[in-house]
Each structure stands twice: as C-alpha cells, then as structure tokens.
Amino acid sequence: MAVVEVSITPLGTAGIGISKFVAGCVEIIRASGLKHQLTPMGTIIEGDLDEIFAVLRRMHESPFNAGAQRVSTSIKIDDRRDRPEHTMAGKVASVQSKLDR
Amino acid sequence: MAVVEVSITPLGTAGIGISKFVAGCVEIIRASGLKHQLTPMGTIIEGDLDEIFAVLRRMHESPFNAGAQRVSTSIKIDDRRDRPEHTMAGKVASVQSKLDR
Amino acid sequence: MAVVEVSITPLGTAGIGISKFVAGCVEIIRASGLKHQLTPMGTIIEGDLDEIFAVLRRMHESPFNAGAQRVSTSIKIDDRRDRPEHTMAGKVASVQSKLDR
Amino acid sequence: MAVVEVSITPLGTAGIGISKFVAGCVEIIRASGLKHQLTPMGTIIEGDLDEIFAVLRRMHESPFNAGAQRVSTSIKIDDRRDRPEHTMAGKVASVQSKLDR
C-alpha cells in the first residue's frame, strides 16, 4: 500500500484560476474508486501503487483533453513496506498522537 | 496571502517511522498561530509569505534539534495576487463546486 | 515528448548517505536507453511519457530490492505539446539565451 | 552547507513558454554570488541556508515584478550536517563513483 500526493497544473492557460482543470483530474480518481482526499495543494491517494500509477497517467492527460497545451504534474510517493497497513488516516493519527501528549 | 505546503523528512534515522520528527515540526507551526492543516503528505499553511518563510526556516531545524543529521525539506508555494483572498478553504471549495455539477 | 525529474530517497536506512541506492536507480535508466542527466538533486529524463512512467515504476522498486523498507519518490513532469520538440537542452538554452542579453 | 533546488512557475500567463520569467529568477541568483547550476527542471543552489532562503524569497517575487499574478514555487532542501562539506559536485561524484564500478 502506498500513499501518493499528486498536483497537476496547466501552464499558459489564459485564466489565472485552474480549478476547472483540477476538477477534471479529481473526477478521474473518483471514477477509479481509489480512496482519496482533496487538499488545498493537491490530491492524496491511497492504495496499490500500480493501480495508482495508471490513474496518475490518465489524470495527467486530463488538462490536455480540456484544451491545455502544457502541463506540469508533481507526484510524491510514500511507500512503506515494513508493516501491512500504510494509510492516509494512519499517517495523520501517528503524528496527531505525538502532538497531543 | 499565500498557501504553502511543507514536508520535512529526516534521513538516516535508524527508525523507519518519522512521525516523532514531523510532530516536532507541526508544534512550531502551532506556536506561530498561523492557520494550518495537517495532511497525510505534509502540512499546509496559509498566511503572509514572509511570516511563513520564517516559520519554515525554524521547522527545518527541528529534526536536527531532535538528533537527525540530514534533513530533506520540500516546500511548495501557491501565491495568487489577482484577488484579495487566497485561502486553503477557498481553493478546495473552488474545485469542489466544479465537481458537484 | 516530456521532460521528467525524479528523486528517490530510502527512509530509515541506518546510513546517512544514500548514493548507493540512487546509483541503483540510475542504472535502471541507463539500461532503458532513455536520454537522461544526473543532477545533485535528482535525475532528469527526456522522452516518451509512457516509456518514462514504466522506467519510473521500476526505479521506485530499486531501493526495496537493495534492502530499504520505506521509499519516498518525487516525480515532476513538464509535458509541452504546442511544439514538436521539448527537450532538456532546449529548455536550458531557452533560459540561457535570455540571460546573456 | 545545504544544496537546494528551486523551480518557479508563473500561472495564467497567456504564453505557454515561461523562460523569460525563469531567466529573471536566475539573474537574482547570479547577482547573489551563490554557486548554482541551471538544469532543465530548476536551478540548484549551494551554500549557507539562511543566505539561500533570502535569495529564494527574492526569486519568488521576480515573476510578479514581470507581470505575473500567480506564482507556484517549489523548493527542495537537502541539508546534511554529519560532514563539513555537502556540495553539488560531491553529491554527483558520490553517485557517479558507484555507477562506474
């Protein structure tokens, strides 16, 4: 199980707002059924890494299909294999528990 | 107003878990009073960019103070000045509204 | 044609240096025949994006095969389609030419 | 001594090419005298971290001064303190030496 953050940005679009393009990308994750969380700086996905790679590849195409001509995509993978479970909730809880001591 | 994501990772620590180090960094943001959100892949901060830069610099030192000898810090700034308000909540709402059409 | 930067970092390895793991990843790119450049902060690859995605996936596995139990992989894609050529050399030359005016 | 990569991208500029803005940022590093390397995906700087933070802050403003209204800046810091020297050349040589075995 991996936890992956992706941020996709079209460049050279006349408008300064890009949420229309981001929404198009998030719809692809929704359709995939993968567990995910929309944040102010990207979308975090949890699951099998090969499944996630395939979704990332389709997400990267989305702004081109919506008219963009240049896309910058940032991906960060946190892949932990010393324990069976590595989840978004588990990562946050692990930090939270040390904050509230 | 800028929205900034930071992720701080100590390298070469014997343990595979790093949440103890991350918690130390989050405590510095908490003490700063800046509005922030802990996510599974980093912490997102909102506010005046110079204030945020000062907090980021202190956060980067935190793992060294906790015994780390090498630290990798990733920072991503989204700084939008065509409108008075640029917030974490506003960015998510802007995408959300286009998803639920 | 896309230009992609990848940086792969094993976490929780006892040693502070990680160049042994990085070298293992670079060998996978070398074997792929894709044009690439090793930099102090990652490796930049140029070519067909699907080919690059497949190489990135194998690179991400490399530190696990060398004994790591947690791997953080950062990928940044610059994919430009308004012109036939989008290369590492072209991107640097484009900036360089505006510096030396 | 830290090794830092920075990539600065204006959003919503009508043109798809952004090298004019990137060149403006690189000129700020050149004026600082800090050792740096222009790559196809960003600029890597070596030196005292506080000096670098000040230069990064000025670089981030540069696209706004050139007319941009939204700027995305990515910064990655590799700060190693178990040895007196941590340089761009040293990092590449350390990987290179393990490749050519």
XYZ file of N, CA and C in Angstrom, chain A:
303
model
N 0.850 -1.215 0.000
C 0.000 0.000 0.000
C 0.877 1.254 0.000
N 0.535 2.181 -0.868
C 1.292 3.435 -0.905
C 0.334 4.608 -0.703
N 0.907 5.703 -0.233
C 0.156 6.954 -0.105
C 0.837 7.930 -1.060
N 0.056 8.492 -1.984
C 0.648 9.282 -3.073
C -0.057 10.637 -3.178
N 0.722 11.710 -3.263
C 0.128 13.025 -3.494
C 0.401 13.450 -4.933
N -0.616 13.989 -5.598
C -0.453 14.461 -6.975
C -1.003 15.886 -7.080
N -0.295 16.702 -7.834
C -0.740 18.069 -8.097
C -0.515 18.327 -9.585
N -1.577 18.695 -10.281
C -1.494 18.844 -11.736
C -1.828 20.287 -12.109
N -0.943 20.931 -12.827
C -1.095 22.355 -13.148
C -0.928 22.601 -14.642
N -1.968 23.134 -15.313
C -1.796 23.517 -16.720
C -1.074 24.858 -16.785
N -0.161 25.001 -17.728
C 0.556 26.278 -17.893
C 0.082 26.968 -19.172
N 0.153 28.312 -19.160
C -0.156 29.053 -20.381
C -1.650 29.128 -20.675
N -2.469 28.753 -19.686
C -3.920 28.939 -19.878
C -4.183 30.409 -19.626
N -5.037 31.029 -20.404
C -5.245 32.495 -20.274
C -5.700 32.837 -18.856
N -6.561 32.028 -18.263
C -7.103 32.335 -16.931
C -6.118 32.022 -15.832
N -6.229 32.733 -14.703
C -5.323 32.515 -13.564
C -5.826 31.371 -12.682
N -7.130 31.160 -12.694
C -7.707 30.062 -11.930
C -7.596 28.771 -12.730
N -7.285 27.691 -12.007
C -7.132 26.405 -12.722
C -8.040 25.328 -12.130
N -8.996 25.728 -11.289
C -9.801 24.709 -10.584
C -10.622 23.861 -11.565
N -10.973 24.445 -12.708
C -11.726 23.661 -13.719
C -10.879 22.445 -14.158
N -9.612 22.683 -14.381
C -8.724 21.594 -14.805
C -8.518 20.593 -13.659
N -8.349 21.122 -12.442
C -8.132 20.232 -11.284
C -9.359 19.344 -11.074
N -10.547 19.927 -11.224
C -11.781 19.140 -11.048
C -11.821 17.985 -12.050
N -11.379 18.255 -13.250
C -11.344 17.193 -14.269
C -10.445 16.040 -13.845
N -9.346 16.385 -13.208
C -8.413 15.339 -12.741
C -9.031 14.554 -11.585
N -9.669 15.272 -10.661
C -10.248 14.593 -9.487
C -11.369 13.644 -9.914
N -12.060 14.021 -10.970
C -13.148 13.126 -11.434
C -12.587 11.766 -11.873
N -11.383 11.788 -12.416
C -10.755 10.527 -12.841
C -10.443 9.651 -11.621
N -9.996 10.268 -10.539
C -9.735 9.475 -9.323
C -11.067 8.944 -8.784
N -12.079 9.799 -8.763
C -13.395 9.349 -8.251
C -13.872 8.128 -9.025
N -13.707 8.191 -10.347
C -14.181 7.077 -11.185
C -13.378 5.799 -10.916
N -12.153 5.969 -10.416
C -11.297 4.789 -10.195
C -11.693 4.020 -8.938
N -12.401 4.694 -8.046
C -12.799 4.044 -6.787
C -11.697 4.044 -5.743
N -10.542 4.584 -6.076
C -9.455 4.614 -5.100
C -9.772 5.610 -3.977
N -9.382 5.277 -2.780
C -9.606 6.168 -1.633
C -8.731 7.416 -1.819
N -9.297 8.611 -1.637
C -8.512 9.823 -1.881
C -9.037 10.970 -1.038
N -8.176 11.998 -0.940
C -8.525 13.187 -0.156
C -8.083 14.424 -0.936
N -9.009 15.328 -1.199
C -8.692 16.587 -1.887
C -8.159 17.565 -0.853
N -6.973 18.142 -1.094
C -6.421 19.127 -0.159
C -6.216 20.444 -0.917
N -5.882 21.535 -0.229
C -5.665 22.813 -0.911
C -4.448 22.794 -1.853
N -3.587 21.788 -1.735
C -2.367 21.792 -2.558
C -2.237 20.554 -3.447
N -3.241 19.721 -3.474
C -3.160 18.537 -4.327
C -4.213 17.522 -3.926
N -4.071 16.307 -4.443
C -4.988 15.229 -4.052
C -4.148 14.049 -3.608
N -4.511 13.485 -2.472
C -3.752 12.361 -1.909
C -4.556 11.081 -2.139
N -3.862 10.074 -2.641
C -4.490 8.810 -2.995
C -3.819 7.690 -2.201
N -4.600 6.678 -1.864
C -4.089 5.548 -1.075
C -4.459 4.265 -1.813
N -3.524 3.319 -1.870
C -3.900 2.045 -2.492
C -2.714 1.326 -3.115
N -3.008 0.429 -4.041
C -1.989 -0.336 -4.751
C -1.257 0.577 -5.717
N 0.080 0.525 -5.679
C 0.862 1.511 -6.432
C 0.676 1.398 -7.943
N 0.542 0.171 -8.438
C 0.361 0.023 -9.891
C -0.982 0.619 -10.333
N -1.998 0.393 -9.505
C -3.328 0.988 -9.807
C -3.212 2.514 -9.809
N -2.497 3.033 -8.803
C -2.343 4.488 -8.689
C -1.555 5.045 -9.876
N -0.504 4.335 -10.298
C 0.295 4.820 -11.451
C -0.605 4.959 -12.688
N -1.482 3.982 -12.893
C -2.366 4.025 -14.077
C -3.319 5.215 -13.986
N -3.825 5.481 -12.782
C -4.738 6.621 -12.606
C -3.976 7.939 -12.795
N -2.754 8.014 -12.257
C -1.939 9.229 -12.416
C -1.709 9.537 -13.884
N -1.436 8.499 -14.649
C -1.160 8.700 -16.089
C -2.407 9.295 -16.770
N -3.591 8.784 -16.444
C -4.821 9.311 -17.041
C -5.096 10.737 -16.530
N -4.841 10.979 -15.263
C -5.059 12.324 -14.706
C -4.203 13.355 -15.430
N -2.943 12.976 -15.719
C -2.012 13.901 -16.380
C -2.526 14.317 -17.767
N -3.270 13.443 -18.419
C -3.804 13.742 -19.764
C -4.996 14.691 -19.705
N -5.704 14.678 -18.574
C -6.984 15.389 -18.477
C -6.911 16.863 -18.895
N -5.941 17.649 -18.403
C -5.911 19.068 -18.820
C -5.696 19.236 -20.333
N -4.947 18.305 -20.948
C -4.759 18.390 -22.412
C -6.118 18.194 -23.103
N -6.891 17.239 -22.582
C -8.217 16.983 -23.175
C -9.142 18.190 -22.974
N -8.802 19.047 -22.012
C -9.635 20.240 -21.741
C -9.033 21.478 -22.388
N -8.014 21.279 -23.266
C -7.527 22.410 -24.059
C -6.167 22.959 -23.665
N -5.579 22.441 -22.560
C -4.255 22.956 -22.184
C -3.214 22.446 -23.183
N -2.093 23.155 -23.290
C -1.031 22.723 -24.211
C 0.271 22.409 -23.479
N 0.291 22.716 -22.172
C 1.474 22.375 -21.371
C 0.987 22.046 -19.974
N 1.471 20.946 -19.398
C 1.005 20.507 -18.082
C 2.219 20.158 -17.217
N 2.201 20.681 -15.978
C 3.223 20.342 -15.004
C 2.559 19.472 -13.941
N 3.061 18.256 -13.783
C 2.477 17.319 -12.812
C 3.532 16.931 -11.782
N 3.193 17.145 -10.503
C 4.087 16.750 -9.409
C 3.477 15.561 -8.682
N 4.278 14.555 -8.464
C 3.830 13.323 -7.799
C 4.801 13.034 -6.660
N 4.275 12.721 -5.478
C 5.137 12.294 -4.379
C 4.581 10.994 -3.809
N 5.422 9.972 -3.796
C 5.020 8.641 -3.337
C 5.659 8.376 -1.979
N 4.845 7.926 -0.998
C 5.367 7.436 0.279
C 4.971 5.962 0.362
N 5.948 5.093 0.153
C 5.674 3.660 0.031
C 6.394 2.935 1.168
N 5.645 2.414 2.126
C 6.221 1.810 3.332
C 5.845 0.344 3.388
N 6.847 -0.540 3.525
C 6.586 -1.980 3.431
C 7.028 -2.771 4.658
N 7.314 -2.079 5.750
C 7.695 -2.803 6.977
C 6.459 -3.156 7.798
N 5.316 -2.775 7.346
C 4.063 -3.111 8.042
C 2.953 -3.274 7.001
N 1.959 -4.133 7.315
C 0.926 -4.447 6.316
C 0.079 -3.227 5.932
N -0.148 -2.326 6.892
C -1.051 -1.174 6.668
C -0.262 0.127 6.571
N -0.485 0.877 5.490
C 0.121 2.219 5.384
C -0.946 3.094 4.747
N -1.666 3.848 5.609
C -2.849 4.565 5.124
C -2.763 6.058 5.412
N -3.603 6.833 4.722
C -3.683 8.268 4.965
C -4.056 8.516 6.428
N -5.085 7.831 6.901
C -5.563 8.037 8.276
C -4.481 7.651 9.288
N -3.794 6.543 9.008
C -2.758 6.069 9.933
C -1.608 7.058 10.031
N -1.219 7.653 8.899
C -0.111 8.610 8.918
C -0.470 9.837 9.764
N -1.667 10.366 9.573
C -2.083 11.562 10.328
C -2.221 11.226 11.811
N -2.828 10.076 12.111
C -3.024 9.681 13.519
C -1.673 9.514 14.224
N -0.717 8.983 13.510
C 0.606 8.753 14.094
C 1.257 10.073 14.520
N 1.079 11.122 13.717
C 1.624 12.441 14.086
C 0.760 13.062 15.186
N -0.548 12.993 14.987
C -1.512 13.595 15.936
C -1.263 13.075 17.356
N -1.040 11.791 17.467
C -0.880 11.175 18.803
C 0.348 11.741 19.512
N 1.349 12.125 18.759
C 2.565 12.671 19.388
C 2.427 14.160 19.649
N 1.458 14.797 19.016
C 1.220 16.223 19.248
C 0.456 16.431 20.551
N -0.474 15.518 20.840
C -1.412 15.758 21.949
C -0.881 15.247 23.284
N 0.436 14.871 23.300
C 0.956 14.383 24.596
C 1.037 15.530 25.597
